[in-house]
mmCIF file of C-alpha atoms and ligand atoms in Angstrom:
data_model
loop_
_atom_site.group_PDB
_atom_site.id
_atom_site.type_symbol
_atom_site.label_atom_id
_atom_site.label_comp_id
_atom_site.label_asym_id
_atom_site.label_seq_id
_atom_site.Cartn_x
_atom_site.Cartn_y
_atom_site.Cartn_z
ATOM 1 C CA MET I 1 5.592 -11.870 56.631
ATOM 2 C CA LYS I 2 3.933 -8.813 54.673
ATOM 3 C CA ILE I 3 6.592 -9.255 52.767
ATOM 4 C CA LEU I 4 5.884 -12.958 51.544
ATOM 5 C CA LYS I 5 2.314 -12.007 51.499
ATOM 6 C CA THR I 6 3.352 -9.464 48.747
ATOM 7 C CA MET I 7 5.140 -12.103 46.836
ATOM 8 C CA LEU I 8 2.717 -14.104 47.367
ATOM 9 C CA GLY I 9 0.534 -12.393 45.473
ATOM 10 C CA LEU I 10 1.990 -11.280 42.723
ATOM 11 C CA GLY I 11 2.922 -14.457 42.073
ATOM 12 C CA ALA I 12 -0.227 -15.397 41.980
ATOM 13 C CA ALA I 13 -0.919 -12.345 39.527
ATOM 14 C CA PHE I 14 1.440 -12.669 37.384
ATOM 15 C CA ALA I 15 0.279 -16.767 36.460
ATOM 16 C CA VAL I 16 -3.104 -15.561 36.172
ATOM 17 C CA THR I 17 -1.954 -12.647 33.715
ATOM 18 C CA LEU I 18 0.558 -15.530 32.291
ATOM 19 C CA SER I 19 -2.869 -17.967 31.544
ATOM 20 C CA SER I 20 -4.969 -15.363 30.062
ATOM 21 C CA ALA I 21 -2.189 -14.548 27.480
ATOM 22 C CA ALA I 22 -1.814 -18.169 27.294
ATOM 23 C CA ALA I 23 -5.340 -18.773 27.129
ATOM 24 C CA PHE I 24 -5.312 -16.435 24.184
ATOM 25 C CA ALA I 25 -3.266 -17.352 22.429
ATOM 26 C CA ALA I 26 -4.295 -21.036 22.422
ATOM 27 C CA GLY I 27 -7.340 -19.283 21.095
ATOM 28 C CA TYR I 28 -7.040 -16.894 18.872
ATOM 29 C CA PRO I 29 -8.261 -16.010 16.322
ATOM 30 C CA GLU I 30 -11.677 -17.721 17.661
ATOM 31 C CA ARG I 31 -13.506 -15.607 14.390
ATOM 32 C CA THR I 32 -13.782 -13.211 11.179
ATOM 33 C CA ILE I 33 -11.120 -10.763 11.630
ATOM 34 C CA THR I 34 -11.400 -7.577 9.403
ATOM 35 C CA MET I 35 -8.604 -6.450 6.800
ATOM 36 C CA VAL I 36 -9.511 -2.602 5.930
ATOM 37 C CA VAL I 37 -8.201 -1.753 2.546
ATOM 38 C CA PRO I 38 -7.870 1.944 2.333
ATOM 39 C CA PHE I 39 -8.514 2.326 -0.956
ATOM 40 C CA ALA I 40 -12.078 1.231 -2.980
ATOM 41 C CA ALA I 41 -12.254 -2.414 -4.185
ATOM 42 C CA GLY I 42 -11.149 -3.030 -7.070
ATOM 43 C CA GLY I 43 -7.936 -1.554 -7.384
ATOM 44 C CA PRO I 44 -4.021 -2.563 -6.497
ATOM 45 C CA THR I 45 -4.103 -2.556 -3.228
ATOM 46 C CA ASP I 46 -7.177 -4.006 -2.602
ATOM 47 C CA THR I 47 -6.039 -6.931 -5.363
ATOM 48 C CA VAL I 48 -3.154 -7.504 -2.703
ATOM 49 C CA ALA I 49 -4.907 -7.245 0.248
ATOM 50 C CA ARG I 50 -8.186 -9.789 -0.929
ATOM 51 C CA LEU I 51 -5.290 -12.571 -2.383
ATOM 52 C CA VAL I 52 -3.524 -12.159 0.950
ATOM 53 C CA ALA I 53 -6.340 -12.551 3.059
ATOM 54 C CA GLU I 54 -7.372 -15.681 1.446
ATOM 55 C CA SER I 55 -4.480 -17.353 1.751
ATOM 56 C CA MET I 56 -3.946 -16.202 4.993
ATOM 57 C CA SER I 57 -8.123 -17.055 6.203
ATOM 58 C CA LYS I 58 -6.992 -20.858 4.904
ATOM 59 C CA ASP I 59 -3.441 -21.212 7.284
ATOM 60 C CA LEU I 60 -5.871 -19.358 10.265
ATOM 61 C CA GLY I 61 -9.033 -21.666 9.998
ATOM 62 C CA GLN I 62 -10.601 -18.516 10.057
ATOM 63 C CA GLN I 63 -12.141 -15.078 7.172
ATOM 64 C CA ILE I 64 -10.727 -12.685 6.990
ATOM 65 C CA VAL I 65 -13.100 -10.101 5.770
ATOM 66 C CA VAL I 66 -11.351 -7.121 3.308
ATOM 67 C CA GLU I 67 -14.179 -3.526 4.498
ATOM 68 C CA ASN I 68 -13.157 -0.334 2.053
ATOM 69 C CA VAL I 69 -12.912 2.547 3.567
ATOM 70 C CA GLY I 70 -11.352 4.513 0.562
ATOM 71 C CA GLY I 71 -11.070 8.340 0.842
ATOM 72 C CA ALA I 72 -8.678 11.379 2.273
ATOM 73 C CA GLY I 73 -5.676 9.001 -0.068
ATOM 74 C CA GLY I 74 -6.295 6.280 2.385
ATOM 75 C CA THR I 75 -5.704 7.735 5.579
ATOM 76 C CA LEU I 76 -9.349 7.811 6.393
ATOM 77 C CA GLY I 77 -9.053 3.493 6.368
ATOM 78 C CA ALA I 78 -5.600 4.042 8.040
ATOM 79 C CA GLY I 79 -7.601 6.190 10.620
ATOM 80 C CA ARG I 80 -10.585 3.763 10.929
ATOM 81 C CA VAL I 81 -7.777 0.697 12.006
ATOM 82 C CA ALA I 82 -5.868 3.125 14.460
ATOM 83 C CA SER I 83 -9.150 4.025 17.098
ATOM 84 C CA ALA I 84 -10.084 0.527 15.828
ATOM 85 C CA PRO I 85 -10.500 -2.821 19.209
ATOM 86 C CA ALA I 86 -6.988 -4.021 19.951
ATOM 87 C CA ASP I 87 -8.064 -7.461 20.327
ATOM 88 C CA GLY I 88 -6.459 -8.885 16.831
ATOM 89 C CA TYR I 89 -9.444 -8.835 14.890
ATOM 90 C CA THR I 90 -9.428 -5.764 12.851
ATOM 91 C CA VAL I 91 -5.768 -4.904 10.978
ATOM 92 C CA LEU I 92 -4.843 -2.320 8.119
ATOM 93 C CA LEU I 93 -3.290 -3.429 4.747
ATOM 94 C CA HIS I 94 -1.440 -0.357 3.303
ATOM 95 C CA HIS I 95 1.191 0.369 1.168
ATOM 96 C CA ILE I 96 3.531 3.853 0.698
ATOM 97 C CA GLY I 97 0.545 6.035 1.755
ATOM 98 C CA MET I 98 1.290 5.310 5.530
ATOM 99 C CA SER I 99 4.699 7.021 5.125
ATOM 100 C CA THR I 100 3.579 9.577 2.092
ATOM 101 C CA SER I 101 -0.222 10.644 4.790
ATOM 102 C CA ALA I 102 2.637 10.893 7.972
ATOM 103 C CA THR I 103 4.121 14.489 6.134
ATOM 104 C CA LEU I 104 1.374 15.352 3.661
ATOM 105 C CA TYR I 105 -1.808 15.704 6.328
ATOM 106 C CA ARG I 106 -0.991 18.102 9.182
ATOM 107 C CA LYS I 107 -3.727 17.314 11.161
ATOM 108 C CA LEU I 108 -4.474 13.357 10.937
ATOM 109 C CA ALA I 109 -6.264 12.149 12.909
ATOM 110 C CA TYR I 110 -3.651 9.058 14.089
ATOM 111 C CA ASP I 111 -0.239 9.401 14.719
ATOM 112 C CA THR I 112 1.385 6.859 12.399
ATOM 113 C CA LEU I 113 4.306 6.223 14.408
ATOM 114 C CA ASN I 114 2.080 5.597 17.485
ATOM 115 C CA ALA I 115 -1.407 4.105 16.553
ATOM 116 C CA PHE I 116 -0.283 0.709 14.819
ATOM 117 C CA GLU I 117 1.462 -2.482 16.119
ATOM 118 C CA TYR I 118 3.392 -4.120 13.382
ATOM 119 C CA VAL I 119 2.394 -7.252 11.881
ATOM 120 C CA GLY I 120 4.784 -7.268 8.100
ATOM 121 C CA LEU I 121 5.720 -6.297 4.790
ATOM 122 C CA VAL I 122 3.692 -7.871 1.857
ATOM 123 C CA THR I 123 4.855 -6.656 -1.131
ATOM 124 C CA ASP I 124 6.838 -4.146 -3.484
ATOM 125 C CA VAL I 125 5.397 -3.231 -6.410
ATOM 126 C CA PRO I 126 6.181 -1.945 -9.332
ATOM 127 C CA MET I 127 4.927 1.198 -10.899
ATOM 128 C CA THR I 128 3.795 2.048 -14.652
ATOM 129 C CA ILE I 129 3.116 5.131 -16.557
ATOM 130 C CA VAL I 130 -0.562 4.940 -18.384
ATOM 131 C CA ALA I 131 -2.737 6.583 -20.576
ATOM 132 C CA ARG I 132 -6.500 6.701 -22.594
ATOM 133 C CA LYS I 133 -5.035 4.224 -25.467
ATOM 134 C CA ASP I 134 -6.380 6.439 -27.968
ATOM 135 C CA LEU I 135 -3.259 9.181 -26.568
ATOM 136 C CA GLU I 136 -1.332 10.197 -29.750
ATOM 137 C CA PRO I 137 1.895 10.150 -27.857
ATOM 138 C CA THR I 138 3.343 6.638 -29.130
ATOM 139 C CA ASP I 139 7.003 7.125 -26.070
ATOM 140 C CA LEU I 140 7.297 8.166 -23.328
ATOM 141 C CA LYS I 141 9.203 11.360 -25.169
ATOM 142 C CA GLY I 142 6.527 11.960 -27.019
ATOM 143 C CA LEU I 143 4.354 11.323 -23.765
ATOM 144 C CA ILE I 144 6.703 14.548 -21.744
ATOM 145 C CA ASP I 145 6.264 16.972 -24.903
ATOM 146 C CA TYR I 146 2.361 16.137 -24.765
ATOM 147 C CA MET I 147 1.808 17.411 -21.130
ATOM 148 C CA LYS I 148 3.729 20.514 -21.529
ATOM 149 C CA ALA I 149 1.879 21.603 -24.511
ATOM 150 C CA ASN I 150 -0.456 20.577 -22.836
ATOM 151 C CA LYS I 151 -0.073 21.212 -18.916
ATOM 152 C CA ASP I 152 -3.727 23.024 -18.347
ATOM 153 C CA THR I 153 -5.907 20.424 -19.711
ATOM 154 C CA VAL I 154 -3.481 16.998 -19.884
ATOM 155 C CA THR I 155 -5.404 15.411 -16.327
ATOM 156 C CA VAL I 156 -3.488 12.995 -14.844
ATOM 157 C CA ALA I 157 -5.709 10.282 -12.007
ATOM 158 C CA ASN I 158 -4.998 9.433 -8.572
ATOM 159 C CA ALA I 159 -6.536 7.992 -5.206
ATOM 160 C CA GLY I 160 -6.096 11.139 -2.975
ATOM 161 C CA ILE I 161 -3.282 12.853 -1.761
ATOM 162 C CA GLY I 162 -0.829 10.854 -0.044
ATOM 163 C CA ALA I 163 -2.029 7.508 -2.662
ATOM 164 C CA ALA I 164 1.143 5.828 -4.156
ATOM 165 C CA SER I 165 -0.364 7.454 -7.686
ATOM 166 C CA HIS I 166 -0.344 10.692 -5.566
ATOM 167 C CA LEU I 167 3.090 10.749 -5.532
ATOM 168 C CA CYS I 168 3.881 9.099 -8.893
ATOM 169 C CA GLY I 169 2.232 11.963 -9.829
ATOM 170 C CA MET I 170 3.825 14.338 -8.298
ATOM 171 C CA LEU I 171 7.171 12.885 -8.718
ATOM 172 C CA LEU I 172 5.435 12.687 -12.562
ATOM 173 C CA MET I 173 5.208 16.615 -12.557
ATOM 174 C CA SER I 174 8.472 17.792 -10.696
ATOM 175 C CA ALA I 175 10.543 15.679 -13.089
ATOM 176 C CA ILE I 176 9.171 16.926 -16.276
ATOM 177 C CA ASP I 177 9.043 20.891 -14.050
ATOM 178 C CA THR I 178 5.242 21.197 -14.809
ATOM 179 C CA PRO I 179 2.453 20.980 -13.687
ATOM 180 C CA LEU I 180 -0.737 19.432 -14.472
ATOM 181 C CA VAL I 181 -4.949 18.633 -13.657
ATOM 182 C CA THR I 182 -4.891 15.988 -11.183
ATOM 183 C CA VAL I 183 -8.297 14.375 -10.610
ATOM 184 C CA PRO I 184 -8.236 12.087 -7.009
ATOM 185 C CA TYR I 185 -10.762 9.243 -6.713
ATOM 186 C CA LYS I 186 -10.737 6.883 -4.320
ATOM 187 C CA GLY I 187 -9.273 4.660 -5.543
ATOM 188 C CA THR I 188 -7.900 3.457 -8.992
ATOM 189 C CA GLY I 189 -9.936 0.838 -9.668
ATOM 190 C CA PRO I 190 -13.143 3.777 -10.401
ATOM 191 C CA ALA I 191 -9.998 5.869 -11.914
ATOM 192 C CA MET I 192 -9.153 2.466 -14.257
ATOM 193 C CA THR I 193 -12.599 3.027 -15.489
ATOM 194 C CA ASP I 194 -12.571 6.336 -16.445
ATOM 195 C CA LEU I 195 -8.784 5.961 -18.594
ATOM 196 C CA LEU I 196 -10.604 3.275 -20.265
ATOM 197 C CA GLY I 197 -13.772 5.182 -20.555
ATOM 198 C CA GLY I 198 -11.036 7.969 -22.099
ATOM 199 C CA GLN I 199 -12.701 10.629 -19.434
ATOM 200 C CA VAL I 200 -9.594 10.861 -17.617
ATOM 201 C CA ASP I 201 -6.202 11.686 -20.163
ATOM 202 C CA ILE I 202 -2.883 9.678 -18.020
ATOM 203 C CA MET I 203 -2.398 7.190 -14.849
ATOM 204 C CA CYS I 204 0.767 6.254 -12.503
ATOM 205 C CA ASP I 205 -0.138 3.087 -11.396
ATOM 206 C CA GLN I 206 0.413 -0.442 -10.057
ATOM 207 C CA THR I 207 0.977 -2.844 -12.033
ATOM 208 C CA THR I 208 -0.892 -4.895 -9.955
ATOM 209 C CA ASN I 209 -3.917 -2.482 -11.495
ATOM 210 C CA THR I 210 -2.595 -2.117 -14.700
ATOM 211 C CA THR I 211 -0.959 -5.082 -16.475
ATOM 212 C CA LYS I 212 -4.298 -7.291 -17.540
ATOM 213 C CA GLN I 213 -4.704 -3.725 -19.091
ATOM 214 C CA ILE I 214 -1.755 -3.238 -20.745
ATOM 215 C CA GLN I 215 -1.878 -7.006 -22.404
ATOM 216 C CA GLY I 216 -5.130 -6.367 -23.072
ATOM 217 C CA GLY I 217 -4.443 -3.376 -25.439
ATOM 218 C CA THR I 218 -6.898 -1.231 -23.222
ATOM 219 C CA ILE I 219 -4.668 1.303 -22.003
ATOM 220 C CA LYS I 220 -1.938 2.631 -23.843
ATOM 221 C CA ALA I 221 1.701 2.282 -21.102
ATOM 222 C CA TYR I 222 4.796 4.273 -21.703
ATOM 223 C CA ALA I 223 7.356 3.000 -18.770
ATOM 224 C CA VAL I 224 7.817 0.481 -16.133
ATOM 225 C CA THR I 225 9.569 2.258 -13.160
ATOM 226 C CA SER I 226 11.316 -0.308 -11.667
ATOM 227 C CA PRO I 227 14.684 -0.559 -12.924
ATOM 228 C CA ALA I 228 14.402 -3.022 -15.422
ATOM 229 C CA ARG I 229 11.926 -4.288 -17.883
ATOM 230 C CA LEU I 230 8.749 -6.789 -16.601
ATOM 231 C CA ASP I 231 9.013 -9.437 -17.604
ATOM 232 C CA VAL I 232 5.276 -10.088 -17.976
ATOM 233 C CA LEU I 233 5.558 -6.127 -19.387
ATOM 234 C CA PRO I 234 8.546 -6.958 -22.287
ATOM 235 C CA ASP I 235 7.670 -4.194 -24.616
ATOM 236 C CA VAL I 236 7.133 -1.601 -21.490
ATOM 237 C CA PRO I 237 10.479 -0.159 -21.725
ATOM 238 C CA THR I 238 11.900 1.802 -18.314
ATOM 239 C CA ALA I 239 11.611 5.541 -17.057
ATOM 240 C CA ALA I 240 14.867 5.215 -17.217
ATOM 241 C CA GLU I 241 14.865 4.096 -20.973
ATOM 242 C CA GLY I 242 12.458 6.261 -21.258
ATOM 243 C CA GLY I 243 14.648 9.214 -20.200
ATOM 244 C CA LEU I 244 13.645 9.976 -16.952
ATOM 245 C CA ALA I 245 17.236 8.847 -15.414
ATOM 246 C CA ASP I 246 16.263 8.700 -11.503
ATOM 247 C CA PHE I 247 12.900 7.807 -11.941
ATOM 248 C CA GLN I 248 12.029 4.598 -9.946
ATOM 249 C CA VAL I 249 9.098 3.774 -7.558
ATOM 250 C CA GLY I 250 9.086 0.604 -5.557
ATOM 251 C CA ILE I 251 5.064 1.022 -3.405
ATOM 252 C CA TRP I 252 5.701 -1.540 -0.661
ATOM 253 C CA HIS I 253 2.451 -3.094 1.593
ATOM 254 C CA GLY I 254 2.874 -3.774 5.174
ATOM 255 C CA ILE I 255 -0.738 -4.919 7.284
ATOM 256 C CA TYR I 256 -0.402 -3.294 10.235
ATOM 257 C CA ALA I 257 -3.260 -3.870 13.084
ATOM 258 C CA PRO I 258 -4.013 -1.381 16.507
ATOM 259 C CA LYS I 259 -1.583 0.018 18.961
ATOM 260 C CA GLY I 260 -2.135 -2.347 21.950
ATOM 261 C CA THR I 261 -3.292 -4.629 20.249
ATOM 262 C CA PRO I 262 -2.415 -8.499 21.829
ATOM 263 C CA SER I 263 0.882 -9.669 21.025
ATOM 264 C CA GLU I 264 0.336 -13.229 20.943
ATOM 265 C CA ALA I 265 -2.294 -12.083 17.393
ATOM 266 C CA VAL I 266 0.436 -9.960 16.288
ATOM 267 C CA GLU I 267 2.913 -12.982 16.377
ATOM 268 C CA ARG I 268 -0.146 -15.282 14.534
ATOM 269 C CA LEU I 269 -0.888 -12.809 11.426
ATOM 270 C CA SER I 270 2.841 -12.640 11.566
ATOM 271 C CA LYS I 271 3.384 -15.911 11.092
ATOM 272 C CA SER I 272 0.527 -16.501 9.266
ATOM 273 C CA LEU I 273 1.427 -13.582 6.561
ATOM 274 C CA GLN I 274 4.339 -15.999 6.188
ATOM 275 C CA VAL I 275 2.645 -18.962 5.292
ATOM 276 C CA ALA I 276 0.814 -16.843 2.703
ATOM 277 C CA LEU I 277 3.631 -15.096 0.918
ATOM 278 C CA LYS I 278 5.161 -18.694 0.722
ATOM 279 C CA ASP I 279 1.603 -20.122 -0.980
ATOM 280 C CA GLU I 280 2.189 -20.830 -4.346
ATOM 281 C CA ASN I 281 -0.735 -19.629 -6.396
ATOM 282 C CA ILE I 282 0.485 -15.827 -4.191
ATOM 283 C CA VAL I 283 3.257 -16.714 -6.647
ATOM 284 C CA ALA I 284 2.117 -17.334 -8.994
ATOM 285 C CA ARG I 285 -0.993 -14.455 -8.976
ATOM 286 C CA PHE I 286 1.577 -11.777 -7.636
ATOM 287 C CA ALA I 287 4.107 -12.664 -10.721
ATOM 288 C CA GLU I 288 1.168 -11.965 -13.625
ATOM 289 C CA LEU I 289 0.611 -8.642 -11.870
ATOM 290 C CA GLY I 290 3.966 -8.134 -11.968
ATOM 291 C CA THR I 291 5.540 -8.450 -8.503
ATOM 292 C CA ALA I 292 6.850 -10.143 -6.011
ATOM 293 C CA PRO I 293 6.128 -11.438 -2.474
ATOM 294 C CA SER I 294 8.026 -9.846 0.439
ATOM 295 C CA PRO I 295 11.351 -11.956 1.584
ATOM 296 C CA GLU I 296 10.271 -13.929 4.828
ATOM 297 C CA ALA I 297 12.288 -11.914 7.071
ATOM 298 C CA ASP I 298 10.524 -9.259 5.970
ATOM 299 C CA ALA I 299 7.374 -10.215 6.595
ATOM 300 C CA THR I 300 7.861 -9.558 10.165
ATOM 301 C CA PRO I 301 7.114 -7.068 12.745
ATOM 302 C CA ALA I 302 10.168 -5.043 13.062
ATOM 303 C CA ALA I 303 10.751 -5.435 9.467
ATOM 304 C CA LEU I 304 8.231 -3.287 8.684
ATOM 305 C CA LYS I 305 8.650 -0.938 11.353
ATOM 306 C CA ALA I 306 11.989 0.247 10.162
ATOM 307 C CA LYS I 307 10.544 0.578 6.757
ATOM 308 C CA LEU I 308 8.010 2.923 7.864
ATOM 309 C CA GLU I 309 10.281 4.822 9.375
ATOM 310 C CA SER I 310 12.708 5.102 6.990
ATOM 311 C CA GLU I 311 10.882 5.782 4.215
ATOM 312 C CA ILE I 312 9.037 8.731 6.583
ATOM 313 C CA ALA I 313 12.180 9.963 6.480
ATOM 314 C CA ARG I 314 12.176 9.708 3.107
ATOM 315 C CA TRP I 315 9.622 11.256 1.758
ATOM 316 C CA LYS I 316 9.829 14.152 4.929
ATOM 317 C CA PRO I 317 12.062 16.997 3.637
ATOM 318 C CA VAL I 318 10.778 15.729 -0.037
ATOM 319 C CA ILE I 319 7.538 16.733 0.544
ATOM 320 C CA GLU I 320 7.719 19.344 2.294
ATOM 321 C CA ALA I 321 10.465 20.817 -0.591
ATOM 322 C CA ALA I 322 7.134 20.403 -3.343
ATOM 323 C CA GLY I 323 5.897 22.386 -0.525
ATOM 324 C CA GLN I 324 1.866 20.757 -1.087
ATOM 325 C CA PHE I 325 0.171 19.575 1.876
ATOM 326 C CA ALA I 326 -3.221 17.865 2.042
ATOM 327 C CA ASP I 327 -4.480 20.154 4.552
HETATM 328 C C1 LIG Y 1 -3.136 4.425 -4.938
HETATM 329 O O1 LIG Y 1 -2.567 4.649 -5.735
HETATM 330 O O2 LIG Y 1 -2.957 4.294 -3.865
HETATM 331 C C2 LIG Y 1 -3.481 2.545 -4.743
HETATM 332 O O3 LIG Y 1 -2.960 2.662 -6.279
HETATM 333 C C3 LIG Y 1 -5.026 3.367 -5.026
HETATM 334 C C4 LIG Y 1 -5.459 2.110 -4.659
HETATM 335 O O4 LIG Y 1 -5.315 0.633 -4.140
HETATM 336 O O5 LIG Y 1 -7.054 1.821 -5.071
#
């Protein structure tokens, strides 16, 4: 009799759990979602986030508000989400910096592989090596010679240790075996302002932030870091054409939620991301900015988890060999 009572009690509890999960799924989302961008407004991460948030909002029927939390190469914004309520109403859109920061920052406020749920991959953006428009060199080889000859004065902007621009700058300095003066910003949006004004010399930044400026002639482009030239920047050679044979850097982006976010919310967000990445406006806007949406199969929790794990493993030895850490 006692076993029967226990079984009936467990069954009732299970039924309540099922019904509450079903109720949550049926009602989610019922209010505004915050999408944290771990860099200042106006930069490439912000650009990608606002385009995706607008499209996902339509599918979800709820507003997604972008909140910029810049600083420490994206780790402050990631930490904000790691400690946010796991209720499905706070997400993070971040990029390759999620993987490099796991090694660069030895005292991170969160455990990268255990503090988040995974929604899916968004896009993989090429980078460009750009400079203020009056910098003398006319090609990448000339820029390399210039950087070597002026290593104590040439300034390279980035968005802080752990940012994609920091990673690309680190790889560039390693490729030319020349340390340069780096100038950190809270994002490459504000860094671009100083590049346009001539207050900083060089930057390695994503096409989502540089394409329009290059096309408008307001900054000088020396190379793209993609395997082949880009349709939107046909006159900009690849780094390989310019003599940096293995210099290929792609900045993948993903959407995360705090660990413990209900699976119904994660699945709904992933489905909405997949819809957004097929939105013809997203496809067109991404193409104008030199990138493309991730394939549908990659806009999934499993694909993002696998990507983050493999990228942490890829960059850990590279960063440890360079011996440059943030803390
Ligand atoms: C980066 O360098 O990681 C990004 O370009 C920063 C940003 O999106 O502002």
